[in-house]
Amino acid sequence: MFEWIMMPEAWLALLTLTLLEIVLGIDNIIFISILVGRLPEAQRQKARQVGLMLAMGMRIALLLAIVWVMGLTKPLFTILEFSFSGRDLILLGGGLFLLAKSTLEIHHSLEGEESHQKAGKAATFGAIITQIAVIDIVFSLDSVITAVGLVEHVSVMIIAVIIAVLVMLVAAKSIGDFVDAHPTIKMLALSFLILIGFTLVGEGLGFHVPKGYVYFAMAFSLGVELLNLRIRKRREPIHLKKRIGDGL
């Protein structure tokens, strides 16, 4: 099982897969951060930990059932020349769930403080964990299929998943607190989830969407918003300088 330990290429694959798992886990952290923000402060850290541990357990279970996972890529039925597999149905359902959930969260955020408080009271620990578990299935499936295409040894995949989740456990609270403290960042995060939802729906319908484009768009938007936050912290307003001759 661990014959790969003496293989340099296996260690390189482990490093690459770990980094990929962390990147692929960013959307999971965002989703968890948004959901646990509706819980009382005392329950948020526990919900983050449970959510990420569920994600790790889901990934490891799918890796151990690798034959079943790869079987999900086989077509089940065809509608209007589109063939749908088990993976397609899971991605389609997960994408629609993300779209609906993100839209509802934006709606609750814009309704006002009183309505938001009522929505927060309605959120229970069990309900939040259930929603996290549902979307973990979708994110885990995508993550595992990526791992299978990159690495040959299941033990390498499991180690990469465990390391990635441990890194996310360390970063989840900081990311969640930052999102809660900045309303514009929260709206941007919800917009990211809508973008990811559309991507999942597209892939479920057979349209391949390169992940690099999606993550670049997210990173660019986040960079612009961080610049806006830095500008708003300054006491004096900043004015863009005009070129000589402007206004003539």
Coordinates of C-alpha atoms in Angstrom, one line a residue:
M1 CA 0.0 0.0 0.0
F2 CA 2.9 2.3 0.8
E3 CA 5.4 1.1 -1.9
W4 CA 5.3 4.6 -3.4
I5 CA 7.3 6.1 -0.4
M6 CA 10.6 5.5 -2.3
M7 CA 9.2 7.0 -5.5
P8 CA 10.1 10.7 -6.0
E9 CA 7.3 11.1 -8.6
A10 CA 4.8 9.9 -6.0
W11 CA 5.9 12.7 -3.6
L12 CA 5.6 15.2 -6.3
A13 CA 2.1 13.9 -7.1
L14 CA 1.2 14.2 -3.4
L15 CA 2.3 17.8 -3.2
T16 CA 0.5 18.7 -6.4
L17 CA -2.7 16.9 -5.4
T18 CA -2.6 18.5 -1.9
L19 CA -2.4 22.0 -3.4
L20 CA -5.2 21.1 -5.8
E21 CA -7.4 19.8 -3.0
I22 CA -6.8 23.1 -1.0
V23 CA -7.8 25.1 -4.1
L24 CA -10.9 23.0 -4.8
G25 CA -11.8 23.3 -1.1
I26 CA -12.0 27.1 -1.2
D27 CA -15.6 27.0 -2.5
N28 CA -16.5 24.5 0.3
I29 CA -15.0 26.9 2.9
I30 CA -17.0 29.8 1.5
F31 CA -20.2 27.8 1.6
I32 CA -19.6 26.6 5.1
S33 CA -18.7 30.2 6.3
I34 CA -21.9 31.6 4.9
L35 CA -24.0 28.9 6.5
V36 CA -22.5 28.9 10.0
G37 CA -22.8 32.7 10.0
R38 CA -26.5 32.1 10.7
L39 CA -25.7 30.2 13.9
P40 CA -25.1 31.6 17.4
E41 CA -21.4 32.6 17.9
A42 CA -20.9 29.8 20.4
Q43 CA -21.8 27.1 17.8
R44 CA -20.0 28.4 14.7
Q45 CA -16.6 26.9 15.3
K46 CA -18.0 23.5 16.1
A47 CA -20.2 23.7 12.9
R48 CA -17.1 24.6 10.8
Q49 CA -15.1 21.7 12.3
V50 CA -18.0 19.2 11.8
G51 CA -18.6 20.4 8.3
L52 CA -14.9 20.0 7.2
M53 CA -14.6 16.7 8.9
L54 CA -17.7 15.6 7.0
A55 CA -16.0 16.7 3.8
M56 CA -12.9 14.7 4.7
G57 CA -14.9 11.6 5.6
M58 CA -16.9 11.9 2.4
R59 CA -13.8 12.2 0.2
I60 CA -12.0 9.3 1.9
A61 CA -15.2 7.1 1.6
L62 CA -15.5 7.9 -2.1
L63 CA -11.8 7.1 -2.6
L64 CA -12.2 3.7 -1.0
A65 CA -15.2 3.1 -3.2
I66 CA -13.3 4.2 -6.3
V67 CA -14.8 1.5 -8.6
W68 CA -18.3 2.8 -7.8
V69 CA -17.3 6.4 -8.3
M70 CA -15.8 5.7 -11.7
G71 CA -19.0 3.8 -12.6
L72 CA -20.9 7.0 -12.1
T73 CA -19.4 8.4 -15.3
K74 CA -21.3 5.8 -17.4
P75 CA -24.4 7.1 -19.3
L76 CA -27.7 6.2 -17.7
F77 CA -30.1 7.7 -20.1
T78 CA -30.3 10.2 -23.0
I79 CA -32.6 13.3 -23.4
L80 CA -32.4 15.4 -26.6
E81 CA -29.0 13.9 -27.6
F82 CA -27.6 14.6 -24.1
S83 CA -26.4 11.6 -22.2
F84 CA -26.7 11.8 -18.4
S85 CA -24.6 9.8 -16.0
G86 CA -24.8 9.5 -12.2
R87 CA -22.1 12.1 -11.9
D88 CA -24.0 14.5 -14.2
L89 CA -27.2 14.1 -12.1
I90 CA -25.3 14.8 -8.8
L91 CA -23.5 17.8 -10.3
L92 CA -26.8 19.1 -11.7
G93 CA -28.6 18.7 -8.4
G94 CA -25.8 20.2 -6.4
G95 CA -25.6 23.2 -8.8
L96 CA -29.3 23.9 -8.5
F97 CA -29.1 23.6 -4.7
L98 CA -26.2 26.1 -4.7
L99 CA -28.1 28.5 -6.9
A100 CA -31.2 28.3 -4.8
K101 CA -29.4 28.5 -1.5
S102 CA -27.2 31.5 -2.5
T103 CA -30.1 33.4 -3.9
L104 CA -32.1 32.9 -0.7
E105 CA -29.1 34.0 1.4
I106 CA -28.7 37.2 -0.7
H107 CA -32.5 37.8 -0.3
H108 CA -32.2 37.3 3.5
S109 CA -29.2 39.6 3.7
L110 CA -31.0 42.4 1.9
E111 CA -34.3 42.1 3.7
G112 CA -33.1 44.1 6.7
E113 CA -31.8 43.5 10.2
E114 CA -35.2 42.4 11.8
S115 CA -35.9 39.8 9.1
H116 CA -32.3 38.6 9.2
Q117 CA -32.6 38.0 12.9
K118 CA -35.8 36.0 12.4
A119 CA -34.0 33.9 9.8
G120 CA -31.1 33.4 12.1
K121 CA -33.3 32.1 14.9
A122 CA -34.9 29.6 12.5
A123 CA -31.5 28.2 11.7
T124 CA -30.6 25.2 13.9
F125 CA -27.3 23.4 14.2
G126 CA -28.7 20.2 12.7
A127 CA -30.2 22.0 9.7
I128 CA -27.0 23.7 8.9
I129 CA -24.9 20.5 9.2
T130 CA -27.5 18.8 6.9
Q131 CA -27.1 21.4 4.3
I132 CA -23.3 21.3 4.6
A133 CA -23.4 17.5 4.2
V134 CA -25.6 17.7 1.0
I135 CA -23.2 20.1 -0.8
D136 CA -20.1 18.2 0.6
I137 CA -21.3 15.2 -1.6
V138 CA -21.0 17.4 -4.7
F139 CA -17.7 19.0 -3.9
S140 CA -16.3 15.6 -2.7
L141 CA -17.3 13.9 -6.0
D142 CA -15.6 16.6 -8.1
S143 CA -12.5 16.5 -5.8
V144 CA -12.2 12.7 -5.9
I145 CA -12.6 12.4 -9.7
T146 CA -9.8 15.0 -10.0
A147 CA -7.6 13.0 -7.6
V148 CA -8.2 9.8 -9.6
G149 CA -7.1 11.4 -12.8
L150 CA -3.9 12.7 -11.3
V151 CA -2.6 10.0 -8.9
E152 CA -2.4 6.2 -9.2
H153 CA -2.1 5.3 -5.5
V154 CA -5.2 5.5 -3.3
S155 CA -3.1 6.0 -0.1
V156 CA -1.5 9.1 -1.7
M157 CA -5.0 10.5 -2.4
I158 CA -6.1 9.9 1.1
I159 CA -3.0 11.6 2.6
A160 CA -3.5 14.6 0.3
V161 CA -7.2 14.9 1.3
I162 CA -6.3 14.7 5.0
I163 CA -3.6 17.4 4.7
A164 CA -5.8 19.7 2.7
V165 CA -8.7 19.4 5.2
L166 CA -6.3 20.1 8.1
V167 CA -5.1 23.3 6.3
M168 CA -8.7 24.3 5.7
L169 CA -9.6 23.7 9.4
V170 CA -6.9 26.2 10.3
A171 CA -8.0 28.7 7.8
A172 CA -11.8 28.3 8.0
K173 CA -12.3 30.4 11.2
S174 CA -10.2 33.3 9.9
I175 CA -12.1 33.3 6.5
G176 CA -15.4 33.0 8.2
D177 CA -14.7 35.9 10.6
F178 CA -13.5 38.0 7.8
V179 CA -16.6 37.3 5.7
D180 CA -18.9 38.1 8.7
A181 CA -17.1 41.3 9.4
H182 CA -17.4 42.7 5.9
P183 CA -20.9 42.7 4.3
T184 CA -19.5 43.4 0.8
I185 CA -17.2 40.4 1.1
K186 CA -20.2 38.2 2.1
M187 CA -22.1 39.4 -1.0
L188 CA -19.1 38.7 -3.1
A189 CA -18.8 35.2 -1.6
L190 CA -22.5 34.5 -2.3
S191 CA -21.9 35.7 -5.9
F192 CA -19.0 33.2 -6.1
L193 CA -21.3 30.4 -5.0
I194 CA -23.8 31.4 -7.7
L195 CA -21.0 31.3 -10.3
I196 CA -20.0 27.8 -9.0
G197 CA -23.6 26.7 -9.1
F198 CA -23.9 27.7 -12.7
T199 CA -20.6 25.9 -13.4
L200 CA -21.9 22.7 -11.8
V201 CA -25.2 22.9 -13.7
G202 CA -23.3 23.4 -17.0
E203 CA -21.1 20.4 -16.3
G204 CA -24.1 18.4 -15.3
L205 CA -25.6 19.2 -18.7
G206 CA -22.4 18.1 -20.5
F207 CA -20.7 21.5 -21.0
H208 CA -17.1 21.5 -19.9
V209 CA -16.1 24.7 -18.0
P210 CA -12.4 25.1 -17.4
K211 CA -11.9 25.6 -13.7
G212 CA -9.0 28.0 -14.3
Y213 CA -11.3 30.6 -15.8
V214 CA -13.7 30.3 -12.8
Y215 CA -10.9 30.6 -10.2
F216 CA -9.3 33.5 -12.1
A217 CA -12.6 35.4 -12.1
M218 CA -13.0 34.8 -8.4
A219 CA -9.4 35.8 -7.6
F220 CA -9.7 39.0 -9.7
S221 CA -13.0 40.0 -8.1
L222 CA -11.6 39.4 -4.6
G223 CA -8.5 41.4 -5.4
V224 CA -10.6 44.4 -6.6
E225 CA -12.8 44.2 -3.4
L226 CA -9.7 44.0 -1.1
L227 CA -8.4 47.2 -2.8
N228 CA -11.8 48.8 -2.2
L229 CA -11.7 47.8 1.5
R230 CA -8.2 49.3 1.8
I231 CA -9.4 52.6 0.2
R232 CA -12.4 52.8 2.5
K233 CA -10.2 52.5 5.6
R234 CA -8.3 55.6 4.7
R235 CA -9.6 58.8 6.5
E236 CA -9.1 61.1 3.6
P237 CA -11.0 60.4 0.3
I238 CA -8.8 59.3 -2.6
H239 CA -9.2 61.1 -5.9
L240 CA -7.8 59.8 -9.2
K241 CA -5.3 62.3 -10.7
K242 CA -6.1 63.8 -14.0
R243 CA -3.8 64.0 -17.0
I244 CA -2.6 67.3 -18.2
G245 CA -5.1 68.6 -20.7
D246 CA -8.2 66.8 -19.2
G247 CA -11.2 68.9 -18.9
L248 CA -10.1 71.4 -21.6

